[in-house]
Coordinates of C-alpha atoms and ligand atoms in Angstrom, one line a residue:
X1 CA 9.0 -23.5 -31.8
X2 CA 11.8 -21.5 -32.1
X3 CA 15.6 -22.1 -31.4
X4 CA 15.8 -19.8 -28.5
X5 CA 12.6 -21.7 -26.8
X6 CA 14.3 -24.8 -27.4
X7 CA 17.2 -23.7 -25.2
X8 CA 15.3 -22.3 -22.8
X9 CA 12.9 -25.2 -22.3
X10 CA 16.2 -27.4 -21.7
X11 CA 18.1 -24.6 -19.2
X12 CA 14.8 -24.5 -17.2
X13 CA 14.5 -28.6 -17.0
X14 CA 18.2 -28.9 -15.5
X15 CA 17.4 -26.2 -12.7
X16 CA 14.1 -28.1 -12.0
X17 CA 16.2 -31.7 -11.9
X18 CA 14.5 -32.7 -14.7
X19 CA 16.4 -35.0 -17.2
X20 CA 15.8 -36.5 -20.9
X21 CA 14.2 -39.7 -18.7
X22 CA 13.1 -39.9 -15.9
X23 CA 11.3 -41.8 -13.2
X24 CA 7.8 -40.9 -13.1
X25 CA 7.2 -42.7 -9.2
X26 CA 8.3 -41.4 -6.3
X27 CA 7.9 -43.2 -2.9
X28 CA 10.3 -41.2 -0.5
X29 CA 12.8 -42.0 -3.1
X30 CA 13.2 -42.0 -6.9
X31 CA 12.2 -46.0 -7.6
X32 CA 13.4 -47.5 -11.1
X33 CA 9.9 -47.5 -12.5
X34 CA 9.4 -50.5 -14.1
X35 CA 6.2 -49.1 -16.6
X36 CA 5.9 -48.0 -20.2
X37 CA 7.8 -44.2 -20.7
X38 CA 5.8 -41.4 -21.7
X39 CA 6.9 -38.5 -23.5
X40 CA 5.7 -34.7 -22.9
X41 CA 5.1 -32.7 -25.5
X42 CA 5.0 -29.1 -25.8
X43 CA 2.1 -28.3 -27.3
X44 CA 3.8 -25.0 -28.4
X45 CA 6.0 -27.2 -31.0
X46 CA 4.8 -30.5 -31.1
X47 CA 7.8 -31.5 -30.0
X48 CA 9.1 -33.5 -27.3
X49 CA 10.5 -32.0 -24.3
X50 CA 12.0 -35.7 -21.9
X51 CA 10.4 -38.9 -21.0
X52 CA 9.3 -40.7 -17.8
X53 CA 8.9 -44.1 -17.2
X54 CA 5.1 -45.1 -15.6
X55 CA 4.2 -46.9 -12.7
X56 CA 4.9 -51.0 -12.4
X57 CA 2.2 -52.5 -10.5
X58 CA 5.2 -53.1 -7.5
X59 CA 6.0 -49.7 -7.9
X60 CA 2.7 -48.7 -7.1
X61 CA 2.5 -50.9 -3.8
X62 CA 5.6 -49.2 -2.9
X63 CA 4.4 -45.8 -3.3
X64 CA 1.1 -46.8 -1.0
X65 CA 3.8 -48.9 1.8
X66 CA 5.4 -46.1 2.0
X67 CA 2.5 -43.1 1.8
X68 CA 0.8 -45.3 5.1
X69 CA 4.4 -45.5 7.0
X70 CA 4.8 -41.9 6.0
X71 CA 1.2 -41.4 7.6
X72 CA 1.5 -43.1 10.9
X73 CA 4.2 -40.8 11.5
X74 CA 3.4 -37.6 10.4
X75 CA 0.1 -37.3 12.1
X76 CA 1.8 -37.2 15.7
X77 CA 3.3 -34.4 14.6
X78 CA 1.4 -31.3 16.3
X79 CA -0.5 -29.7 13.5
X80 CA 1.2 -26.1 13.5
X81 CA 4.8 -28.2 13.1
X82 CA 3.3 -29.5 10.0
X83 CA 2.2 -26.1 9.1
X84 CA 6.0 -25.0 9.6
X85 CA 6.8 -27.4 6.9
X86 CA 4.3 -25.7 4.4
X87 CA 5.7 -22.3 5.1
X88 CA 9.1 -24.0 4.2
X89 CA 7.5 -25.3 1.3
X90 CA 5.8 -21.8 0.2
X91 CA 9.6 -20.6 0.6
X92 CA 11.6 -22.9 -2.1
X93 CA 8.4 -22.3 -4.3
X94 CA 8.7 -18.7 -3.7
X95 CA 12.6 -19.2 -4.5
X96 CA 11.7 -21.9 -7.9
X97 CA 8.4 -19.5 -9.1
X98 CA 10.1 -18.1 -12.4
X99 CA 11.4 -21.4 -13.6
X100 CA 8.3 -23.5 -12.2
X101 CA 6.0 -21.3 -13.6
X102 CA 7.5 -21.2 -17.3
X103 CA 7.8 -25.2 -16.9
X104 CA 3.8 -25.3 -16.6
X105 CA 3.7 -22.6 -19.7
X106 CA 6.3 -25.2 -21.8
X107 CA 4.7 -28.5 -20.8
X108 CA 1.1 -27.4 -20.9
X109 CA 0.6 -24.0 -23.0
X110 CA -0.9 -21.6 -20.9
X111 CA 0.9 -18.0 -21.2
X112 CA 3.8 -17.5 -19.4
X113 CA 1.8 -14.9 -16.8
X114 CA -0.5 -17.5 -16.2
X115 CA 1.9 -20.5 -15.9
X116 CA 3.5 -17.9 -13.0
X117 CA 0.1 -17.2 -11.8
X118 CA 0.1 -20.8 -11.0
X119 CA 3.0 -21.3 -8.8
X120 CA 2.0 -18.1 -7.1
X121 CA -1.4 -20.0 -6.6
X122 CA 0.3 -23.0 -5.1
X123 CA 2.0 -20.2 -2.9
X124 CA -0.9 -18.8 -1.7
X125 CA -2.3 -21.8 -0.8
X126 CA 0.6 -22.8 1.5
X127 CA 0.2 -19.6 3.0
X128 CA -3.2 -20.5 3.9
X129 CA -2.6 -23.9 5.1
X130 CA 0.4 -22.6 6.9
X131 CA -2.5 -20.8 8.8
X132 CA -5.2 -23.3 9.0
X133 CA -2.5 -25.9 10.6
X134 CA -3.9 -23.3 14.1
X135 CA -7.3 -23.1 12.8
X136 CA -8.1 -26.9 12.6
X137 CA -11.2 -26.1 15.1
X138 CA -13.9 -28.8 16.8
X139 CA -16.9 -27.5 18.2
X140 CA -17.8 -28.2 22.1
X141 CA -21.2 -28.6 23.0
X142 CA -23.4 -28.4 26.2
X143 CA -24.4 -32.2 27.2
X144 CA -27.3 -33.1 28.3
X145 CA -26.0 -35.3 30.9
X146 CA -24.8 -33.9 34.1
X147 CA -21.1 -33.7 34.8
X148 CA -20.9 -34.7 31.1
X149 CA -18.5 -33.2 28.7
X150 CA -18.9 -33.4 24.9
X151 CA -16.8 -31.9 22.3
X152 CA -15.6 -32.9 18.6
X153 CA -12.0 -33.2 17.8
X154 CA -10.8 -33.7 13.6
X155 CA -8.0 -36.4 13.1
X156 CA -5.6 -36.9 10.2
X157 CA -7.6 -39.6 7.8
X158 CA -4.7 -41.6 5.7
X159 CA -3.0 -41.4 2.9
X160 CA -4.9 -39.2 0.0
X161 CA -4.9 -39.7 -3.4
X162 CA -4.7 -37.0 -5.8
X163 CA -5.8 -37.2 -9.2
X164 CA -5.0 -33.7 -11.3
X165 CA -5.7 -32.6 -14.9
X166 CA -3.4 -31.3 -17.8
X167 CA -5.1 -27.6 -17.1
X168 CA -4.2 -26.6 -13.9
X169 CA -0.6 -29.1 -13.3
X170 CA 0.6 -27.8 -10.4
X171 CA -2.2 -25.3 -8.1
X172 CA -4.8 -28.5 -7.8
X173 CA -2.3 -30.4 -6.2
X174 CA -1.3 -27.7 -4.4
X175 CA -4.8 -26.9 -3.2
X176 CA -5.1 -30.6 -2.0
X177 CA -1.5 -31.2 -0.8
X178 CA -1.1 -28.0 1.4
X179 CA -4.7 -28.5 3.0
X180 CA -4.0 -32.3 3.1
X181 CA -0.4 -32.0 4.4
X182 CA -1.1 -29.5 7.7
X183 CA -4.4 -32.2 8.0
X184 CA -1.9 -34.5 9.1
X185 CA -2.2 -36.5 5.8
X186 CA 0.2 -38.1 3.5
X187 CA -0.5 -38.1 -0.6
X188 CA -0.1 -40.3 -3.7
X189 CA -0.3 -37.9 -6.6
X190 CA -1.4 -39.2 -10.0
X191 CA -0.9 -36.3 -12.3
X192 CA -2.2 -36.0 -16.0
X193 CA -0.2 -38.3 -18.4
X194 CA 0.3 -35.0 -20.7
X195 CA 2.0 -32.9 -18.2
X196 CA 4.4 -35.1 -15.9
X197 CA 7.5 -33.2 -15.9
X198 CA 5.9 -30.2 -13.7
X199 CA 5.0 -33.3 -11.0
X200 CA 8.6 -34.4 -11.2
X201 CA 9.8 -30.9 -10.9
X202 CA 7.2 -30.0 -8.2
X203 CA 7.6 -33.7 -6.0
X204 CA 11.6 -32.7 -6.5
X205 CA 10.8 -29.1 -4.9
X206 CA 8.6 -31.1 -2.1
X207 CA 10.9 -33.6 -1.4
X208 CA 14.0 -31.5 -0.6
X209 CA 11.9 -29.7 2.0
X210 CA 11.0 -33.0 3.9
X211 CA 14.7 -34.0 4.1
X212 CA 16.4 -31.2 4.4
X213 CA 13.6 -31.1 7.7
X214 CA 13.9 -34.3 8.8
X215 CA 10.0 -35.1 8.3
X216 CA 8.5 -38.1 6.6
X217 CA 7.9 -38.5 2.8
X218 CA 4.4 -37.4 2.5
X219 CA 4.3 -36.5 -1.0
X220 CA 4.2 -39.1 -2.9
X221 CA 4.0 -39.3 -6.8
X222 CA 3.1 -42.6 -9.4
X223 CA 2.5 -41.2 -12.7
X224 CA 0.8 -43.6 -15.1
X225 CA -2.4 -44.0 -16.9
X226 CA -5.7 -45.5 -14.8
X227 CA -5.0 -49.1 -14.9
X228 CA -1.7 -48.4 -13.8
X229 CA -2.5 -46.0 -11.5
X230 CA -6.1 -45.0 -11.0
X231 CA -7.8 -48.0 -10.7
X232 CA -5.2 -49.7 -8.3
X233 CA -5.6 -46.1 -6.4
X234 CA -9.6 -46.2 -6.0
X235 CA -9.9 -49.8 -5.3
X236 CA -7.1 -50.0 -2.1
X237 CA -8.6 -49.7 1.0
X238 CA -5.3 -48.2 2.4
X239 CA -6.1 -44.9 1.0
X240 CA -9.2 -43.2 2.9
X241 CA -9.9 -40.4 0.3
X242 CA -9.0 -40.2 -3.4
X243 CA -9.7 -35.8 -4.5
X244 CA -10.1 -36.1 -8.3
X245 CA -9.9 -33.2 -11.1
X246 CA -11.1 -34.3 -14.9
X247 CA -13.6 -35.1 -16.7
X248 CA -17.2 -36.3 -15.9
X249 CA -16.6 -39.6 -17.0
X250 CA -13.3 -40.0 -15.1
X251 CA -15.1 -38.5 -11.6
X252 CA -18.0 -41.2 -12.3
X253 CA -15.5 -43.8 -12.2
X254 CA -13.3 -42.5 -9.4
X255 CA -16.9 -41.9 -7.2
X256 CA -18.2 -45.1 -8.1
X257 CA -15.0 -47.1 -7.1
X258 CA -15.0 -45.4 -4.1
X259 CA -18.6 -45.5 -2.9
X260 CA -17.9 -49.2 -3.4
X261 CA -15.5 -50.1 -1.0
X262 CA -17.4 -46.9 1.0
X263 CA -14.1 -44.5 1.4
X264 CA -14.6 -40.5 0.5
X265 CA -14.4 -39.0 -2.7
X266 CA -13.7 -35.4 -3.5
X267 CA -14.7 -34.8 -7.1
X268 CA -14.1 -31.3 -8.7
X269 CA -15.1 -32.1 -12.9
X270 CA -17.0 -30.3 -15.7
X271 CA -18.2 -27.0 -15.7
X272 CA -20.5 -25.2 -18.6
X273 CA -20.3 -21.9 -17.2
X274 CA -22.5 -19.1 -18.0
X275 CA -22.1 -15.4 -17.9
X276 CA -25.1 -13.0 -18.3
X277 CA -25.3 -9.9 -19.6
X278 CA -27.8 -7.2 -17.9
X279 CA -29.4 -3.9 -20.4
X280 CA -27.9 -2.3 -17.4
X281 CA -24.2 -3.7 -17.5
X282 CA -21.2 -1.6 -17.8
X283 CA -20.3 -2.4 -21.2
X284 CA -16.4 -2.1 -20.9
X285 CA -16.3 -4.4 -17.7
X286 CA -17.9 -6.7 -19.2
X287 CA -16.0 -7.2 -22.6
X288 CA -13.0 -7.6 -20.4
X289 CA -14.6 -10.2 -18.0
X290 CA -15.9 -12.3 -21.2
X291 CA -12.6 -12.1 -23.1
X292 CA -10.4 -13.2 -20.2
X293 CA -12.8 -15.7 -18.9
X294 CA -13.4 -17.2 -22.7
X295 CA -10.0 -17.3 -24.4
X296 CA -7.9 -17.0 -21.2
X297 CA -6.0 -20.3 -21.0
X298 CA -7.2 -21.1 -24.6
X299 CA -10.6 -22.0 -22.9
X300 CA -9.1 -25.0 -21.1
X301 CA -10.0 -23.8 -17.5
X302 CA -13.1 -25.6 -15.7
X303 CA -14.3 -22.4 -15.0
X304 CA -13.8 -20.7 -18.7
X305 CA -16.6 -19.1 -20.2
X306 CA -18.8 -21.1 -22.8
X307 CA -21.8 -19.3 -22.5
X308 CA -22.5 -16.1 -22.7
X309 CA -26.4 -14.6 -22.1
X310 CA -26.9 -10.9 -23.1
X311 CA -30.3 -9.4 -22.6
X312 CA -31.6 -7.4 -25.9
X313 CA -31.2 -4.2 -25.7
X314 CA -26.7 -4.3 -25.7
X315 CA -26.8 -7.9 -27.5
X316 CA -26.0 -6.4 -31.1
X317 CA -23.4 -3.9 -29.1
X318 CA -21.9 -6.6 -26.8
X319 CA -21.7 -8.7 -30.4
X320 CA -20.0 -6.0 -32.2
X321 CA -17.7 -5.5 -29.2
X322 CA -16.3 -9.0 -29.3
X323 CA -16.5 -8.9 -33.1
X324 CA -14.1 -6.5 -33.2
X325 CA -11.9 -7.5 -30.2
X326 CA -11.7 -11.0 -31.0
X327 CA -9.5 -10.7 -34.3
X328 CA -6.9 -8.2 -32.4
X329 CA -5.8 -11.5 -29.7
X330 CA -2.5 -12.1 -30.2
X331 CA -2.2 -16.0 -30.4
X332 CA 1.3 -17.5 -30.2
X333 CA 4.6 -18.5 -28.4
X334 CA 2.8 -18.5 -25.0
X335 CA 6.6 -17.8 -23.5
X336 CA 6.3 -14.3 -25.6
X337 CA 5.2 -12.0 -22.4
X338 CA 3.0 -10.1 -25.8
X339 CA 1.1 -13.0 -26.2
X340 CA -2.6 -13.3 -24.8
X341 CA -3.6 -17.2 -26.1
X342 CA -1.0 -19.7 -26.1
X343 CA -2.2 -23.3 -28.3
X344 CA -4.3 -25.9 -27.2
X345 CA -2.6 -29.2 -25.6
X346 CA -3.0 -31.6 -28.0
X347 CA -4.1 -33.0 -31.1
X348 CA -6.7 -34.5 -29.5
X349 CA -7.6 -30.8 -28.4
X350 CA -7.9 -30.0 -31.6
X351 CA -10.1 -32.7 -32.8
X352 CA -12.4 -32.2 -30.1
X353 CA -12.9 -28.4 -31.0
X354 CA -13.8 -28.9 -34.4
X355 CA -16.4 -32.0 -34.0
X356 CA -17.8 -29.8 -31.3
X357 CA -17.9 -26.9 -34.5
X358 CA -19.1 -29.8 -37.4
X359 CA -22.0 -30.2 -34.2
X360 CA -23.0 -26.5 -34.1
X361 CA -23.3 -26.3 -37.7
X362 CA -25.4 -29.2 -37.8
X363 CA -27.5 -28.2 -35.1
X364 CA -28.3 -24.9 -36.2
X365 CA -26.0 -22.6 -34.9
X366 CA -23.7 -20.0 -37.0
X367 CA -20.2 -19.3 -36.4
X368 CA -20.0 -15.4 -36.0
X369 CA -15.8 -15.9 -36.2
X370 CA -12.8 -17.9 -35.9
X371 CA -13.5 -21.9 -35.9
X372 CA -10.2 -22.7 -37.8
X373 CA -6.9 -24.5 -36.6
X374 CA -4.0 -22.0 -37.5
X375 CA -1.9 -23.8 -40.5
X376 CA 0.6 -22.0 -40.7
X377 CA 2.7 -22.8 -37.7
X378 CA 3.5 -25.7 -35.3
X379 CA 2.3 -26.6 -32.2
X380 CA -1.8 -26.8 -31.2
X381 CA -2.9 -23.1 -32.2
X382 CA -6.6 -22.8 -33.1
X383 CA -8.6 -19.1 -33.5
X384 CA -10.5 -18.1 -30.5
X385 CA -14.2 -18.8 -32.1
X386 CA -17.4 -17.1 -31.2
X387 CA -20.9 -18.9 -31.9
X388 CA -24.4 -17.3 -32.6
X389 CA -26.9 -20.3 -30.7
X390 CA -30.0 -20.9 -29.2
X391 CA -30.8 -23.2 -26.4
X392 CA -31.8 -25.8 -28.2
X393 CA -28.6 -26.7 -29.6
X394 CA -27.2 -30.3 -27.5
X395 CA -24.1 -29.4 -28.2
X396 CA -24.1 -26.3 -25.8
X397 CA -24.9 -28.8 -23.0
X398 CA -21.6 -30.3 -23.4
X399 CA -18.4 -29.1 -22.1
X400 CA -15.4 -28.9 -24.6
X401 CA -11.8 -27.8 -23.6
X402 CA -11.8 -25.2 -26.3
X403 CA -11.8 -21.5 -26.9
X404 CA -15.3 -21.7 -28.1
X405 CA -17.9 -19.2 -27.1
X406 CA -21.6 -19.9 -27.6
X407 CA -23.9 -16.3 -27.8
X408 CA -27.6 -16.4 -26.7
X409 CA -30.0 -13.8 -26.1
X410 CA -32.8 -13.0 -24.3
X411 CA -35.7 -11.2 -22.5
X412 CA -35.9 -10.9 -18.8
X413 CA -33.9 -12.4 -15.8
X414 CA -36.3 -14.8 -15.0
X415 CA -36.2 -16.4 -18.2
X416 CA -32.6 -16.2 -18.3
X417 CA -31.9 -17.7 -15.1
X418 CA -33.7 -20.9 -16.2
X419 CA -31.6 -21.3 -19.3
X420 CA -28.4 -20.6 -17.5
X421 CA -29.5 -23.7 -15.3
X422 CA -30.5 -25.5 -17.8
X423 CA -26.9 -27.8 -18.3
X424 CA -26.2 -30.8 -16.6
X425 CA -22.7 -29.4 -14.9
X426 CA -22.9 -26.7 -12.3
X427 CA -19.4 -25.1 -11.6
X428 CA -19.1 -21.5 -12.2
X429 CA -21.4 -18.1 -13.2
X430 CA -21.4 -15.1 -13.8
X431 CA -23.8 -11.8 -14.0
X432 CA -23.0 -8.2 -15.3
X433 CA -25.7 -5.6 -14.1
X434 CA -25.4 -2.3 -12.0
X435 CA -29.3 -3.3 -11.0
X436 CA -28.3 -4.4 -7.0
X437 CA -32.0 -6.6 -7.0
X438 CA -30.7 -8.2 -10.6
X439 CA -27.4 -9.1 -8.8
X440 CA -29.3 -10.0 -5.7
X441 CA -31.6 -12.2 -7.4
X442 CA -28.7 -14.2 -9.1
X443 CA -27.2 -15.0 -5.9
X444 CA -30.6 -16.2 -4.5
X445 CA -31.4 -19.5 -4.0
X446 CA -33.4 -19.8 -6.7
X447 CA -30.9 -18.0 -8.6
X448 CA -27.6 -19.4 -9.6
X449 CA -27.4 -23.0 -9.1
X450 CA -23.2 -23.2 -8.9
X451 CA -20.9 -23.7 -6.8
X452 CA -19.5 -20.1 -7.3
X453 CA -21.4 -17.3 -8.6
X454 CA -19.8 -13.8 -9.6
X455 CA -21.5 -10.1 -10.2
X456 CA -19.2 -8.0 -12.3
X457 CA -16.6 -10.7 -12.4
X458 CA -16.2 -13.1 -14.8
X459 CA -16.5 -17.3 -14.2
X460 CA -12.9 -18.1 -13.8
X461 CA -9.5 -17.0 -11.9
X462 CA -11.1 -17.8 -8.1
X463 CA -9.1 -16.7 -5.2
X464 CA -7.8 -19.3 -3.2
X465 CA -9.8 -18.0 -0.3
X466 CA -13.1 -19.9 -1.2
X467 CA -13.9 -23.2 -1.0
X468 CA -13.6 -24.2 -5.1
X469 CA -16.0 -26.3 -6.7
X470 CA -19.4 -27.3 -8.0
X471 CA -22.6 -29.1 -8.1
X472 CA -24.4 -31.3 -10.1
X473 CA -21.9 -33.6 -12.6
X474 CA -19.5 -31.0 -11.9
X475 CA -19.2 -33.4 -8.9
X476 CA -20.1 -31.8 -5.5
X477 CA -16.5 -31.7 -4.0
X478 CA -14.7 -28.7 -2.7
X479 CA -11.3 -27.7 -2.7
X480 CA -8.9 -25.1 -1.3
X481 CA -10.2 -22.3 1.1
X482 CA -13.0 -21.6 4.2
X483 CA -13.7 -25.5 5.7
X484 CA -12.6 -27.5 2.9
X485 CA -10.1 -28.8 5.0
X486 CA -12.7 -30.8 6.8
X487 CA -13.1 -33.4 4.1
X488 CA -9.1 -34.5 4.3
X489 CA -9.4 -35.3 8.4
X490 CA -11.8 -37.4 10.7
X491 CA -14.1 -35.9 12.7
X492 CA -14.5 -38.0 16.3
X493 CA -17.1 -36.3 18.8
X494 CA -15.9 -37.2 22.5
X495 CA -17.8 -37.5 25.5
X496 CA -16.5 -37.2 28.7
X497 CA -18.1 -38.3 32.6
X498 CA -16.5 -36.9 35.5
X499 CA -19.2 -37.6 37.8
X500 CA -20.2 -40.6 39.7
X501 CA -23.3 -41.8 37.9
X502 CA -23.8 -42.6 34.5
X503 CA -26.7 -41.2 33.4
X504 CA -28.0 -42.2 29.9
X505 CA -28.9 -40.1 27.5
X506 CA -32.6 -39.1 26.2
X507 CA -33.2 -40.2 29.9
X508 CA -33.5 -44.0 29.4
X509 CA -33.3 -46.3 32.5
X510 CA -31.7 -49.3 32.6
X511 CA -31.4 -50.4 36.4
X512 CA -30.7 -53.9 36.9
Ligands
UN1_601 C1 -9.5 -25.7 -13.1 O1 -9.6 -25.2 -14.3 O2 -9.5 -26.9 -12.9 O3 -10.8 -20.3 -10.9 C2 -9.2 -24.8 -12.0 C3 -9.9 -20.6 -11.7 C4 -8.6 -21.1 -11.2 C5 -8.7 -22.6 -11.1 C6 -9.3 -23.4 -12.2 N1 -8.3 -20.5 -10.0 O4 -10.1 -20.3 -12.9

């Protein structure tokens, strides 16, 4: 890392009120956390950028006392009053984007346009939920009954927990908190252990809106690992819902804890996402859609590209494209506005990548370029890597959170569609084609079997707009836009006599 970075990484953490150490728990106030400090790295350096002390286990009960007194209040509040505290909210982000946004790109890597992209995805998310908070519609419905009235009304739920990743720091618990707080609900956040100082920064920006308001402290934060924080989180009947982002294995133990004790869980984890390639494609758009999708982010989005279908007749053109684009990405200071991939965010990163690459060699497969860690520097910077395979490799049924892109080719759409199916995750996919019955196909139901399927666009960078997320291990939950909001309220269906005689429904007598 150079000087200058250094002294703009410490500049940015004083206008965010972020010190050398810090309290990671925040329960309407800043508690003296009693747990183990953490230190965040950036992965641009290696070095460390300030500490925060974890969660105690009393700090945790104090964070959940507080998130249900928080709740009890805040859901008498009419629903479009809360929704005037998320457009406040959209406001100070609107006012904190530049510095918020270059926090996420020092604490976590991704380049600077991106690291803005994601405060202006929190922002467009409050905008949303600044709507919803009027939209939070129940259906009426004719009874059967005479002089009956029957409708369904949604209720705030509780207190939500939020479990986050390292990728996305601040717009997934923006996606959550913005739906969750115009729901009427209040939050315990449990961000990633490797990017805590944009939660303190963003709980600071959240904060100062609910006082300077006069509303109750609904966003909550206890950063710490899962036995401090996780585990105590999925097994307290207090909070009603617990939304996680992560890995499979983490969502399998969030959902089992919480089919357990029978509360909701909202699970948004692995994707394997696939982009195919048509004879018929537009050859341009779709070398853009793969290289943003596949070394965008340095491959650590859920929804990057890991493997990429193209049909025989451009395959060897398609390949030759990428071949010669791939060595021209400029990898580096991901503060450098030039700069197109940023590092990885972690040694462990690192380590992953290359046992997934000793894999692919082992199992057949060729790497066409890249594969290396770059030596030369410091930080987490590894080449963008491009992989020759065929779908019998295991390792391509795997997720890793890595720039690596696995090539396969093949014969018709039919056949194609199968082996684009053929992973256990289901998140996002993609097909390039100018054919309208190709595209149509896709987007059968016996097409595409994601949550979110593209044509001419590649798997990742979503709008806010659509409900967000996947099926199979990729977990089943949805998050952000269209009716997500229904999963963070209670739906209560209300029927009403204003007759005389109570009639009983499916016309059973019971006359005494
Ligand atoms: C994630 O990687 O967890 O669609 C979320 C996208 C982003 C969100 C990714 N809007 O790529």
């Amino acid at each position: 890392m150079s000087v200058e970075t250094a002294t703009a990484s410490s500049a940015l953490l004083e206008s965010l009120g972020i010190e050398a150490e810090n309290s990671g728990v925040f329960a309407g106030r800043w508690l003296d956390s009693s747990g183990p400090a953490i230190t965040s790295i950036e992965p641009a350096s290696g070095a460390p950028v300030a500490s925060v002390r974890t969660a105690g286990p009393e700090d945790f009960e104090e964070v959940v006392r507080v998130s249900v007194e928080a709740f009890e209040a805040w859901r008498t509040w009419p629903a479009p009053k809360r929704g005037e505290i998320v457009r406040l909210l959209a406001d100070e982000l609107r006012r904190n984007k530049d510095s918020l946004g270059r926090l996420v790109t020092v604490e976590m890597g991704k380049v600077v346009s991106e690291g803005l992209g994601e405060v202006q995805e929190m922002i467009d998310m409050a905008d949303l939920a600044v709507g919803m908070s009027r939209q939070l519609y129940g259906l009426s419905m004719h009874s059967e009954r005479p002089q009956h009235r029957m409708y369904e009304q949604w209720h705030p739920l509780g207190p939500v927990g939020i479990i986050t990743a390292f990728n996305f720091p601040v717009a997934v618990w923006a996606w959550n908190a913005m739906v969750a707080a115009v729901c009427g609900d209040s939050m315990i956040w449990k961000p990633s252990e490797k990017t805590p100082l944009t939660a303190l920064a963003v709980t600071h920006i959240a904060a100062k809106v609910l006082a300077d308001a006069g509303a109750p402290p609904i966003f909550n934060l206890a950063i710490g690992n899962r036995h401090q924080v996780g585990e105590p989180m999925t097994a307290d009947p207090r909070i009603p819902l617990v939304s996680a982002t992560g890995s499979v294995s983490m969502g399998r133990a969030v959902g089992q804890a919480m089919a357990k004790r029978l509360g909701r869980s909202l699970l948004e984890l692995g994707g394997n996402n696939g982009l195919i390639a048509m004879d018929d494609a537009d050859l341009d758009l779709t070398l853009r859609g793969v290289l943003f999708a596949a070394v965008g982010t340095a491959g650590q989005r859920c929804t990057s590209l890991r493997r990429l279908f193209l049909q025989k007749g451009i395959a060897a053109e398609m390949k030759a494209r990428l071949l010669k684009a791939y060595p021209s990405i400029s990898i580096g200071d991901p503060l450098d506005e030039g700069t197109v991939m940023g590092p990885l965010v972690d040694q462990g990163a690192i380590d992953d990548m290359m046992a997934a690459l000793d894999k692919v060699r082992d199992q057949g497969g060729t790497v066409l370029y890249g594969g290396k860690v770059l030596q030369d520097r410091s930080g987490y910077f590894v080449e963008p890597t491009l992989v020759e395979a065929s779908a019998h490799m295991p390792i391509t049924c795997d997720e890793t959170f890595a720039p690596i892109l696995y090539i396969f080719e093949f014969e018709t759409l039919e056949e194609v569609i199968e082996m684009h199916n053929s992973v256990p995750q289901g998140l996002s996919s993609a097909i390039f084609t100018m054919n309208m019955r190709s595209a149509e196909r896709f987007l059968s139901a016996s097409g595409s079997d994601c949550g979110i399927a593209n044509v001419n666009i590649g798997t990742s960078g979503a709008e806010i707009g659509g409900a967000f997320g996947g099926e199979k291990e990729t977990g089943g939950g949805r998050e952000a836009g269209s009716d997500s909001w229904k999963i963070y309220m209670r739906r209560q269906t209300c029927t009403l006599n204003y007759g005389e005689e109570l009639p009983l429904a499916q016309g059973v007598e019971f006359d005494i």
